[in-house]
Structure formats: C-alpha cells, structure tokens
Amino acid sequence: MPTLLRTELPEFQALSPRLGCLVTVQEVVSKVVDDRFAFVPTRRSVDILNGVLARAQRKFPNVDVYGYYFLSNHVHWLLGTPDLVDASSFLEWTHREIARRINKLLDRTGPLFTRARFTQITTLEHAVQRLRYVMGQGTAQLIVRHPVDDVHACANRGLLLGERIVGTFRHEGGREERLAVRLDRLPGLGDLTPAGYRRLLWDLADDVAAEHRPRRKKRGLPVPDPEAARRIDPLSRPAERTRSPRPVVHGPPEHAERWHEAHAATREAYTAASRAFQRWHADRTQPMIPWPPHTLPPLFARRAAARDGPG
C-alpha cells in the first residue's frame, strides 16, 4: 500500500475549452535519476523532446497540455485530463519514449526518471500562478533574462510569440516524422481572444523577469547568454540539491484540508479492496471489492500502452 495515493478531488475539476468536458488540472514534476543534466538543451535533445511530446498528444488526445518545461535535470508538466488513467497513460508512454531516445543520445542505459509527482490545481488563480512558475524556470535559475529568451525544450515561445514548436519523432523502422506540439488554453480562460491570452502570458513572463533581475544584479552577474546552457556536460549534476516542500494541492488551505479528508477515506477503502483481491487470489469464490473512484488501481488492472520505438 503506498503511503500517498494519487487522489484527485472531482469537485475542483474545470471545463476544458478544447475538450468541452471537465478535467483535473495538475502539475506533474518528473526528475532525472541522480539529478543528472540529461536534458541539456542541445538542438538534438530539444528536437527529440518536442517530437516525443507531439507524438504523445496524437496518441492521447484526451490530455490537455497547458505548458511544459524541460530544465536540465527535471521536467514540469501542466496538464488537464478527464481522469487519472489518462494522465498516467500519457506520462508512462512519454517518459518511456523520452528515456529510450535520450539514453541512446547520451550513450547510457538504465532508468532515466524517478517517480513522477502529481499535484492537483484547484482554482483558476492557482493555475495561472503555476503556469507563470513553469514558464519562469530558466529565468529563476538565472540561465536566461526573460522566459521568451529560453532555449530549453519548453512551451515559452509558443505561448508568448505564437511560434510553432516542432520536433522530430523517430518511428519503429527508422521513419522520421516532423510534428508540431499543441498548446491548450487554460480552463476558465476560454473566452479570451488569442491576442488577449498572449497578453496575459506576456504580463506573467515580464513579472518573472522583473522579479529575478535584482537577484542577478545583486550577485554581480552579467545578462545571461541562453546559448551557454547548451554547453553544459549532460552527465554532470548540480553542486547542491535543493528540495522544495510538496503541497498536497495547489489551492487555498481549505482545499488542502479537503484533500487530506478524501485521502484518508480513500486509503481505508483502497486497503479493503487490496485485501479482498488477495483473498480472491487464494479462493476465487471470495468477492472482490472495486477500488475507490478517482484513484489508480494497481498496474495489473489496466493494459500497458503500445510502443512507438526507434529503429
């Protein structure tokens, strides 16, 4: 039994402008094993990462992607999905295909990602804040002056300039396909015009740049050269590892309290269902109990996604 079940609160779902149905908006953080800088933004790496994402969006059309950012040793996703199985299937396939290609690029083997961390976003205000945070990853690290200058595999230039983000996906057998990443509108902002949405995002990006400019000047650092990020050794790692505390939700305190209540009830129900399943294995006449709604059952309860492997 996991200590923390991946539990969503359906009462805080929002209407997806693209899908026309309710989705759970969540931020997902996936770290590289040992904090290695596996996603150093070389042009080849950026092309691979964007290509895998674009292919994943075609395989899993029920997943909204509002923003994403591949910093050198971890990735932030801002997603909207009708249920947890959609999110899990999308990330399982995407992480696996990224790992296969990046491992080949870096001539390494073994797992690339640690376990993904899911955090539900319960209000539009917090969703906008998290999009600001994701766009500002490179600026906060003083790698770039402004989010629009970023060279990492990220949504920034697509969100801010409307540029088409394109990557290459290599299919089984060696066929290569050029695909464009789709960036979706945050729930609650569907009434804005494209220009109005972009102005909102520019205000967020300018705010990020203004926030971190005094930090750079206080340290006596020059204006960052984004191209320098491409020259980092991908097998190195940060000198210091900092870990920020994980909130149970991105939302007001009362939503966090509601999550703790739901989690406790779900954990109890999940334990009962798991024990019933174990009894059923020993004696098939014993009844099975369904796993609680809005949680993921064990992996044996769903099929694995099909592969799209490189040649």
Tab-separated table of N, CA, C and O in Angstrom, residues 79-187:
chain	number	residue	atom	x	y	z
A	79	LEU	N	-0.922	19.921	-16.989
A	79	LEU	CA	-1.817	19.086	-17.775
A	79	LEU	C	-3.257	19.197	-17.295
A	79	LEU	O	-3.510	19.545	-16.144
A	80	GLY	N	-4.180	18.847	-18.182
A	80	GLY	CA	-5.589	18.690	-17.825
A	80	GLY	C	-6.079	17.372	-18.399
A	80	GLY	O	-5.899	17.107	-19.589
A	81	THR	N	-6.669	16.513	-17.552
A	81	THR	CA	-7.115	15.197	-18.002
A	81	THR	C	-8.473	14.863	-17.385
A	81	THR	O	-8.744	15.210	-16.234
A	82	PRO	N	-9.338	14.155	-18.145
A	82	PRO	CA	-10.637	13.769	-17.595
A	82	PRO	C	-10.535	12.836	-16.401
A	82	PRO	O	-11.391	12.856	-15.518
A	83	ASP	N	-9.497	11.972	-16.355
A	83	ASP	CA	-9.307	11.116	-15.184
A	83	ASP	C	-7.837	10.752	-15.044
A	83	ASP	O	-7.011	11.045	-15.916
A	84	LEU	N	-7.512	10.104	-13.913
A	84	LEU	CA	-6.118	9.805	-13.616
A	84	LEU	C	-5.510	8.800	-14.582
A	84	LEU	O	-4.302	8.823	-14.826
A	85	VAL	N	-6.318	7.905	-15.123
A	85	VAL	CA	-5.781	6.929	-16.068
A	85	VAL	C	-5.250	7.634	-17.313
A	85	VAL	O	-4.198	7.263	-17.852
A	86	ASP	N	-5.938	8.677	-17.786
A	86	ASP	CA	-5.453	9.440	-18.941
A	86	ASP	C	-4.078	10.035	-18.650
A	86	ASP	O	-3.154	9.949	-19.468
A	87	ALA	N	-3.946	10.675	-17.484
A	87	ALA	CA	-2.673	11.297	-17.133
A	87	ALA	C	-1.572	10.258	-16.989
A	87	ALA	O	-0.452	10.442	-17.479
A	88	SER	N	-1.880	9.147	-16.317
A	88	SER	CA	-0.881	8.113	-16.094
A	88	SER	C	-0.426	7.482	-17.403
A	88	SER	O	0.769	7.282	-17.630
A	89	SER	N	-1.372	7.164	-18.292
A	89	SER	CA	-1.031	6.538	-19.566
A	89	SER	C	-0.180	7.471	-20.429
A	89	SER	O	0.807	7.052	-21.047
A	90	PHE	N	-0.572	8.745	-20.467
A	90	PHE	CA	0.181	9.742	-21.239
A	90	PHE	C	1.618	9.838	-20.753
A	90	PHE	O	2.571	9.794	-21.537
A	91	LEU	N	1.796	9.958	-19.430
A	91	LEU	CA	3.149	10.141	-18.891
A	91	LEU	C	3.956	8.853	-18.949
A	91	LEU	O	5.169	8.899	-19.185
A	92	GLU	N	3.315	7.714	-18.736
A	92	GLU	CA	4.031	6.441	-18.825
A	92	GLU	C	4.649	6.279	-20.213
A	92	GLU	O	5.829	5.950	-20.349
A	93	TRP	N	3.849	6.527	-21.247
A	93	TRP	CA	4.341	6.379	-22.617
A	93	TRP	C	5.387	7.451	-22.936
A	93	TRP	O	6.453	7.156	-23.489
A	94	THR	N	5.100	8.692	-22.590
A	94	THR	CA	6.003	9.799	-22.915
A	94	THR	C	7.348	9.648	-22.227
A	94	THR	O	8.410	9.798	-22.855
A	95	HIS	N	7.340	9.331	-20.940
A	95	HIS	CA	8.598	9.161	-20.213
A	95	HIS	C	9.402	7.984	-20.761
A	95	HIS	O	10.630	8.061	-20.872
A	96	ARG	N	8.715	6.899	-21.101
A	96	ARG	CA	9.425	5.741	-21.630
A	96	ARG	C	10.107	6.055	-22.966
A	96	ARG	O	11.280	5.737	-23.174
A	97	GLU	N	9.362	6.730	-23.857
A	97	GLU	CA	9.935	7.030	-25.169
A	97	GLU	C	11.042	8.077	-25.069
A	97	GLU	O	12.034	8.018	-25.805
A	98	ILE	N	10.898	9.036	-24.168
A	98	ILE	CA	11.978	10.002	-23.943
A	98	ILE	C	13.215	9.286	-23.414
A	98	ILE	O	14.344	9.526	-23.876
A	99	ALA	N	13.019	8.392	-22.428
A	99	ALA	CA	14.155	7.682	-21.833
A	99	ALA	C	14.913	6.869	-22.883
A	99	ALA	O	16.155	6.871	-22.911
A	100	ARG	N	14.205	6.181	-23.767
A	100	ARG	CA	14.867	5.371	-24.779
A	100	ARG	C	15.726	6.227	-25.692
A	100	ARG	O	16.857	5.862	-26.027
A	101	ARG	N	15.208	7.383	-26.079
A	101	ARG	CA	15.925	8.226	-27.032
A	101	ARG	C	17.049	9.023	-26.380
A	101	ARG	O	18.134	9.162	-26.951
A	102	ILE	N	16.802	9.556	-25.189
A	102	ILE	CA	17.848	10.329	-24.513
A	102	ILE	C	18.975	9.395	-24.057
A	102	ILE	O	20.164	9.754	-24.126
A	103	ASN	N	18.637	8.198	-23.582
A	103	ASN	CA	19.682	7.233	-23.229
A	103	ASN	C	20.571	6.926	-24.434
A	103	ASN	O	21.801	6.855	-24.323
A	104	LYS	N	19.942	6.736	-25.592
A	104	LYS	CA	20.723	6.465	-26.808
A	104	LYS	C	21.586	7.660	-27.175
A	104	LYS	O	22.754	7.512	-27.548
A	105	LEU	N	21.032	8.864	-27.051
A	105	LEU	CA	21.786	10.081	-27.371
A	105	LEU	C	22.997	10.242	-26.470
A	105	LEU	O	24.079	10.655	-26.917
A	106	LEU	N	22.823	9.903	-25.178
A	106	LEU	CA	23.906	10.096	-24.195
A	106	LEU	C	24.757	8.842	-23.993
A	106	LEU	O	25.649	8.844	-23.145
A	107	ASP	N	24.451	7.780	-24.733
A	107	ASP	CA	25.175	6.514	-24.619
A	107	ASP	C	25.157	6.003	-23.183
A	107	ASP	O	26.185	5.667	-22.613
A	108	ARG	N	23.960	5.970	-22.611
A	108	ARG	CA	23.783	5.461	-21.264
A	108	ARG	C	22.661	4.432	-21.264
A	108	ARG	O	21.915	4.314	-22.244
A	109	THR	N	22.541	3.685	-20.166
A	109	THR	CA	21.470	2.706	-20.019
A	109	THR	C	20.813	2.888	-18.652
A	109	THR	O	21.336	3.594	-17.791
A	110	GLY	N	19.692	2.216	-18.461
A	110	GLY	CA	19.029	2.231	-17.166
A	110	GLY	C	17.911	3.243	-17.092
A	110	GLY	O	17.643	3.996	-18.044
A	111	PRO	N	17.221	3.305	-15.957
A	111	PRO	CA	16.109	4.249	-15.773
A	111	PRO	C	16.589	5.689	-15.923
A	111	PRO	O	17.704	6.036	-15.549
A	112	LEU	N	15.735	6.530	-16.471
A	112	LEU	CA	16.068	7.945	-16.625
A	112	LEU	C	15.301	8.809	-15.639
A	112	LEU	O	15.828	9.797	-15.136
A	113	PHE	N	14.039	8.440	-15.358
A	113	PHE	CA	13.182	9.251	-14.496
A	113	PHE	C	12.977	8.601	-13.137
A	113	PHE	O	12.908	7.376	-13.029
A	114	THR	N	12.847	9.432	-12.117
A	114	THR	CA	12.334	8.961	-10.837
A	114	THR	C	10.806	9.021	-10.898
A	114	THR	O	10.223	9.429	-11.901
A	115	ARG	N	10.158	8.615	-9.827
A	115	ARG	CA	8.691	8.582	-9.805
A	115	ARG	C	8.111	9.990	-9.955
A	115	ARG	O	8.564	10.930	-9.301
A	116	ALA	N	7.129	10.137	-10.838
A	116	ALA	CA	6.518	11.440	-11.074
A	116	ALA	C	5.716	11.896	-9.859
A	116	ALA	O	5.136	11.087	-9.147
A	117	ARG	N	5.668	13.201	-9.658
A	117	ARG	CA	4.938	13.799	-8.540
A	117	ARG	C	3.754	14.601	-9.088
A	117	ARG	O	3.938	15.558	-9.845
A	118	PHE	N	2.545	14.204	-8.736
A	118	PHE	CA	1.323	14.837	-9.222
A	118	PHE	C	0.770	15.770	-8.138
A	118	PHE	O	0.649	15.375	-6.989
A	119	THR	N	0.392	16.986	-8.532
A	119	THR	CA	-0.261	17.910	-7.605
A	119	THR	C	-1.435	18.569	-8.317
A	119	THR	O	-1.241	19.275	-9.314
A	120	GLN	N	-2.640	18.349	-7.806
A	120	GLN	CA	-3.827	18.936	-8.422
A	120	GLN	C	-3.869	20.439	-8.175
A	120	GLN	O	-3.479	20.931	-7.113
A	121	ILE	N	-4.347	21.165	-9.173
A	121	ILE	CA	-4.540	22.612	-9.083
A	121	ILE	C	-6.041	22.857	-9.002
A	121	ILE	O	-6.788	22.422	-9.887
A	122	THR	N	-6.487	23.533	-7.966
A	122	THR	CA	-7.928	23.560	-7.678
A	122	THR	C	-8.634	24.863	-8.040
A	122	THR	O	-9.860	24.915	-7.988
A	123	THR	N	-7.892	25.916	-8.395
A	123	THR	CA	-8.540	27.180	-8.769
A	123	THR	C	-7.860	27.759	-10.001
A	123	THR	O	-6.690	27.470	-10.279
A	124	LEU	N	-8.585	28.602	-10.723
A	124	LEU	CA	-8.006	29.275	-11.889
A	124	LEU	C	-6.842	30.165	-11.478
A	124	LEU	O	-5.804	30.216	-12.153
A	125	GLU	N	-6.984	30.856	-10.362
A	125	GLU	CA	-5.904	31.733	-9.893
A	125	GLU	C	-4.618	30.947	-9.686
A	125	GLU	O	-3.534	31.377	-10.115
A	126	HIS	N	-4.722	29.788	-9.060
A	126	HIS	CA	-3.523	28.988	-8.832
A	126	HIS	C	-3.010	28.371	-10.134
A	126	HIS	O	-1.792	28.184	-10.292
A	127	ALA	N	-3.899	28.066	-11.079
A	127	ALA	CA	-3.451	27.543	-12.373
A	127	ALA	C	-2.609	28.582	-13.106
A	127	ALA	O	-1.562	28.253	-13.694
A	128	VAL	N	-3.041	29.838	-13.068
A	128	VAL	CA	-2.269	30.913	-13.705
A	128	VAL	C	-0.921	31.076	-13.004
A	128	VAL	O	0.125	31.258	-13.653
A	129	GLN	N	-0.926	30.996	-11.676
A	129	GLN	CA	0.326	31.099	-10.933
A	129	GLN	C	1.299	29.975	-11.302
A	129	GLN	O	2.500	30.192	-11.456
A	130	ARG	N	0.761	28.756	-11.456
A	130	ARG	CA	1.635	27.630	-11.787
A	130	ARG	C	2.153	27.732	-13.222
A	130	ARG	O	3.284	27.336	-13.508
A	131	LEU	N	1.351	28.271	-14.139
A	131	LEU	CA	1.851	28.479	-15.495
A	131	LEU	C	2.969	29.514	-15.493
A	131	LEU	O	3.984	29.355	-16.192
A	132	ARG	N	2.807	30.560	-14.700
A	132	ARG	CA	3.890	31.543	-14.536
A	132	ARG	C	5.150	30.876	-14.015
A	132	ARG	O	6.255	31.122	-14.488
A	133	TYR	N	4.977	30.000	-13.026
A	133	TYR	CA	6.116	29.304	-12.417
A	133	TYR	C	6.818	28.405	-13.439
A	133	TYR	O	8.048	28.392	-13.529
A	134	VAL	N	6.036	27.674	-14.223
A	134	VAL	CA	6.627	26.762	-15.203
A	134	VAL	C	7.364	27.549	-16.276
A	134	VAL	O	8.499	27.211	-16.645
A	135	MET	N	6.755	28.604	-16.794
A	135	MET	CA	7.425	29.414	-17.819
A	135	MET	C	8.715	30.035	-17.300
A	135	MET	O	9.668	30.248	-18.048
A	136	GLY	N	8.761	30.326	-16.004
A	136	GLY	CA	9.899	31.052	-15.436
A	136	GLY	C	11.029	30.196	-14.915
A	136	GLY	O	11.923	30.711	-14.220
A	137	GLN	N	11.047	28.906	-15.232
A	137	GLN	CA	12.082	28.033	-14.682
A	137	GLN	C	13.496	28.504	-15.014
A	137	GLN	O	14.355	28.609	-14.142
A	138	GLY	N	13.770	28.779	-16.262
A	138	GLY	CA	15.120	29.204	-16.654
A	138	GLY	C	15.466	30.575	-16.121
A	138	GLY	O	16.618	30.842	-15.753
A	139	THR	N	14.480	31.468	-16.056
A	139	THR	CA	14.709	32.814	-15.524
A	139	THR	C	15.013	32.755	-14.032
A	139	THR	O	15.908	33.450	-13.537
A	140	ALA	N	14.284	31.919	-13.301
A	140	ALA	CA	14.521	31.786	-11.862
A	140	ALA	C	15.900	31.192	-11.573
A	140	ALA	O	16.511	31.503	-10.543
A	141	GLN	N	16.405	30.351	-12.480
A	141	GLN	CA	17.737	29.768	-12.317
A	141	GLN	C	18.830	30.696	-12.839
A	141	GLN	O	20.010	30.327	-12.842
A	142	LEU	N	18.441	31.897	-13.294
A	142	LEU	CA	19.364	32.908	-13.839
A	142	LEU	C	20.096	32.390	-15.079
A	142	LEU	O	21.217	32.810	-15.376
A	143	ILE	N	19.443	31.489	-15.801
A	143	ILE	CA	20.007	30.975	-17.049
A	143	ILE	C	19.666	31.910	-18.204
A	143	ILE	O	20.449	32.076	-19.142
A	144	VAL	N	18.474	32.532	-18.135
A	144	VAL	CA	18.047	33.478	-19.160
A	144	VAL	C	17.501	34.729	-18.487
A	144	VAL	O	17.114	34.710	-17.325
A	145	ARG	N	17.482	35.816	-19.241
A	145	ARG	CA	16.992	37.090	-18.721
A	145	ARG	C	15.477	37.110	-18.618
A	145	ARG	O	14.914	37.676	-17.679
A	146	HIS	N	14.821	36.503	-19.623
A	146	HIS	CA	13.370	36.583	-19.757
A	146	HIS	C	12.885	35.250	-20.311
A	146	HIS	O	13.590	34.613	-21.111
A	147	PRO	N	11.693	34.777	-19.921
A	147	PRO	CA	11.210	33.492	-20.431
A	147	PRO	C	11.190	33.368	-21.949
A	147	PRO	O	11.365	32.272	-22.487
A	148	VAL	N	11.015	34.460	-22.678
A	148	VAL	CA	10.965	34.370	-24.134
A	148	VAL	C	12.327	34.063	-24.742
A	148	VAL	O	12.422	33.633	-25.904
A	149	ASP	N	13.410	34.275	-23.974
A	149	ASP	CA	14.761	34.021	-24.478
A	149	ASP	C	15.183	32.562	-24.340
A	149	ASP	O	16.274	32.191	-24.782
A	150	ASP	N	14.349	31.743	-23.733
A	150	ASP	CA	14.758	30.401	-23.331
A	150	ASP	C	15.043	29.489	-24.516
A	150	ASP	O	14.343	29.530	-25.530
A	151	VAL	N	16.088	28.644	-24.374
A	151	VAL	CA	16.443	27.682	-25.423
A	151	VAL	C	16.127	26.253	-25.005
A	151	VAL	O	16.353	25.324	-25.785
A	152	HIS	N	15.638	26.042	-23.794
A	152	HIS	CA	15.273	24.702	-23.366
A	152	HIS	C	14.041	24.216	-24.138
A	152	HIS	O	13.324	25.010	-24.756
A	153	ALA	N	13.807	22.914	-24.097
A	153	ALA	CA	12.568	22.370	-24.643
A	153	ALA	C	11.447	22.806	-23.715
A	153	ALA	O	11.322	22.313	-22.594
A	154	CYS	N	10.645	23.757	-24.147
A	154	CYS	CA	9.597	24.308	-23.297
A	154	CYS	C	8.545	24.971	-24.178
A	154	CYS	O	8.724	25.135	-25.387
A	155	ALA	N	7.451	25.365	-23.543
A	155	ALA	CA	6.330	25.963	-24.267
A	155	ALA	C	6.456	27.471	-24.425
A	155	ALA	O	5.581	28.096	-25.047
A	156	ASN	N	7.518	28.081	-23.902
A	156	ASN	CA	7.552	29.534	-23.753
A	156	ASN	C	7.326	30.313	-25.045
A	156	ASN	O	6.491	31.207	-25.107
A	157	ARG	N	8.071	29.997	-26.080
A	157	ARG	CA	7.961	30.782	-27.305
A	157	ARG	C	6.626	30.529	-28.013
A	157	ARG	O	6.087	31.419	-28.674
A	158	GLY	N	6.099	29.336	-27.842
A	158	GLY	CA	4.778	29.077	-28.394
A	158	GLY	C	3.706	29.866	-27.670
A	158	GLY	O	2.796	30.436	-28.287
A	159	LEU	N	3.798	29.934	-26.344
A	159	LEU	CA	2.813	30.663	-25.551
A	159	LEU	C	2.931	32.166	-25.738
A	159	LEU	O	1.922	32.874	-25.829
A	160	LEU	N	4.162	32.670	-25.796
A	160	LEU	CA	4.374	34.114	-25.793
A	160	LEU	C	4.377	34.720	-27.196
A	160	LEU	O	3.940	35.864	-27.380
A	161	LEU	N	4.893	33.984	-28.166
A	161	LEU	CA	5.020	34.530	-29.520
A	161	LEU	C	4.094	33.854	-30.519
A	161	LEU	O	4.001	34.301	-31.667
A	162	GLY	N	3.454	32.780	-30.095
A	162	GLY	CA	2.624	32.042	-31.039
A	162	GLY	C	3.432	31.244	-32.038
A	162	GLY	O	2.901	30.825	-33.080
A	163	GLU	N	4.720	31.023	-31.754
A	163	GLU	CA	5.554	30.255	-32.666
A	163	GLU	C	5.130	28.793	-32.675
A	163	GLU	O	4.671	28.253	-31.668
A	164	ARG	N	5.310	28.148	-33.796
A	164	ARG	CA	5.011	26.723	-33.942
A	164	ARG	C	6.193	25.933	-33.392
A	164	ARG	O	7.317	26.058	-33.885
A	165	ILE	N	5.959	25.139	-32.353
A	165	ILE	CA	7.018	24.318	-31.755
A	165	ILE	C	6.993	22.958	-32.437
A	165	ILE	O	5.999	22.236	-32.367
A	166	VAL	N	8.097	22.619	-33.092
A	166	VAL	CA	8.147	21.403	-33.902
A	166	VAL	C	9.288	20.524	-33.418
A	166	VAL	O	10.343	21.009	-32.989
A	167	GLY	N	9.081	19.195	-33.457
A	167	GLY	CA	10.119	18.239	-33.107
A	167	GLY	C	10.065	17.055	-34.047
A	167	GLY	O	9.153	16.917	-34.867
A	168	THR	N	11.063	16.182	-33.919
A	168	THR	CA	11.155	15.002	-34.774
A	168	THR	C	10.889	13.750	-33.951
A	168	THR	O	11.496	13.563	-32.891
A	169	PHE	N	9.988	12.909	-34.450
A	169	PHE	CA	9.733	11.626	-33.808
A	169	PHE	C	10.196	10.521	-34.745
A	169	PHE	O	9.775	10.463	-35.905
A	170	ARG	N	11.042	9.624	-34.212
A	170	ARG	CA	11.567	8.515	-34.992
A	170	ARG	C	10.759	7.260	-34.695
A	170	ARG	O	10.733	6.775	-33.569
A	171	HIS	N	10.096	6.725	-35.711
A	171	HIS	CA	9.241	5.558	-35.560
A	171	HIS	C	10.056	4.270	-35.637
A	171	HIS	O	11.237	4.264	-36.017
A	172	GLU	N	9.383	3.170	-35.281
A	172	GLU	CA	9.959	1.845	-35.462
A	172	GLU	C	10.318	1.677	-36.932
A	172	GLU	O	9.524	1.964	-37.821
A	173	GLY	N	11.535	1.211	-37.185
A	173	GLY	CA	11.978	1.039	-38.563
A	173	GLY	C	12.775	2.213	-39.086
A	173	GLY	O	13.315	2.149	-40.194
A	174	GLY	N	12.839	3.308	-38.320
A	174	GLY	CA	13.689	4.422	-38.710
A	174	GLY	C	12.998	5.583	-39.380
A	174	GLY	O	13.627	6.613	-39.636
A	175	ARG	N	11.698	5.469	-39.693
A	175	ARG	CA	10.999	6.580	-40.338
A	175	ARG	C	10.897	7.758	-39.372
A	175	ARG	O	10.494	7.597	-38.226
A	176	GLU	N	11.249	8.945	-39.860
A	176	GLU	CA	11.184	10.144	-39.042
A	176	GLU	C	9.998	11.004	-39.466
A	176	GLU	O	9.679	11.111	-40.652
A	177	GLU	N	9.350	11.596	-38.474
A	177	GLU	CA	8.172	12.418	-38.724
A	177	GLU	C	8.322	13.738	-37.979
A	177	GLU	O	8.644	13.764	-36.795
A	178	ARG	N	8.102	14.836	-38.697
A	178	ARG	CA	8.131	16.164	-38.081
A	178	ARG	C	6.726	16.493	-37.591
A	178	ARG	O	5.755	16.465	-38.349
A	179	LEU	N	6.619	16.805	-36.292
A	179	LEU	CA	5.316	17.025	-35.675
A	179	LEU	C	5.335	18.312	-34.862
A	179	LEU	O	6.369	18.681	-34.278
A	180	ALA	N	4.187	18.964	-34.801
A	180	ALA	CA	4.057	20.207	-34.032
A	180	ALA	C	3.390	19.933	-32.697
A	180	ALA	O	2.437	19.153	-32.605
A	181	VAL	N	3.882	20.588	-31.655
A	181	VAL	CA	3.287	20.498	-30.322
A	181	VAL	C	2.041	21.386	-30.274
A	181	VAL	O	2.038	22.502	-30.803
A	182	ARG	N	0.979	20.887	-29.652
A	182	ARG	CA	-0.236	21.660	-29.460
A	182	ARG	C	-0.249	22.221	-28.034
A	182	ARG	O	-0.050	21.484	-27.072
A	183	LEU	N	-0.489	23.513	-27.905
A	183	LEU	CA	-0.599	24.138	-26.588
A	183	LEU	C	-2.048	24.542	-26.359
A	183	LEU	O	-2.644	25.245	-27.183
A	184	ASP	N	-2.619	24.085	-25.254
A	184	ASP	CA	-4.039	24.274	-24.987
A	184	ASP	C	-4.273	25.457	-24.046
A	184	ASP	O	-3.390	25.858	-23.288
A	185	ARG	N	-5.476	25.999	-24.121
A	185	ARG	CA	-5.880	27.132	-23.286
A	185	ARG	C	-6.256	26.645	-21.898
A	185	ARG	O	-6.956	25.649	-21.748
A	186	LEU	N	-5.809	27.351	-20.870
A	186	LEU	CA	-6.181	27.006	-19.500
A	186	LEU	C	-7.694	27.071	-19.311
A	186	LEU	O	-8.349	27.991	-19.826
A	187	PRO	N	-8.283	26.131	-18.578
A	187	PRO	CA	-9.715	26.219	-18.253
A	187	PRO	C	-10.018	27.530	-17.534
A	187	PRO	O	-9.245	27.996	-16.696
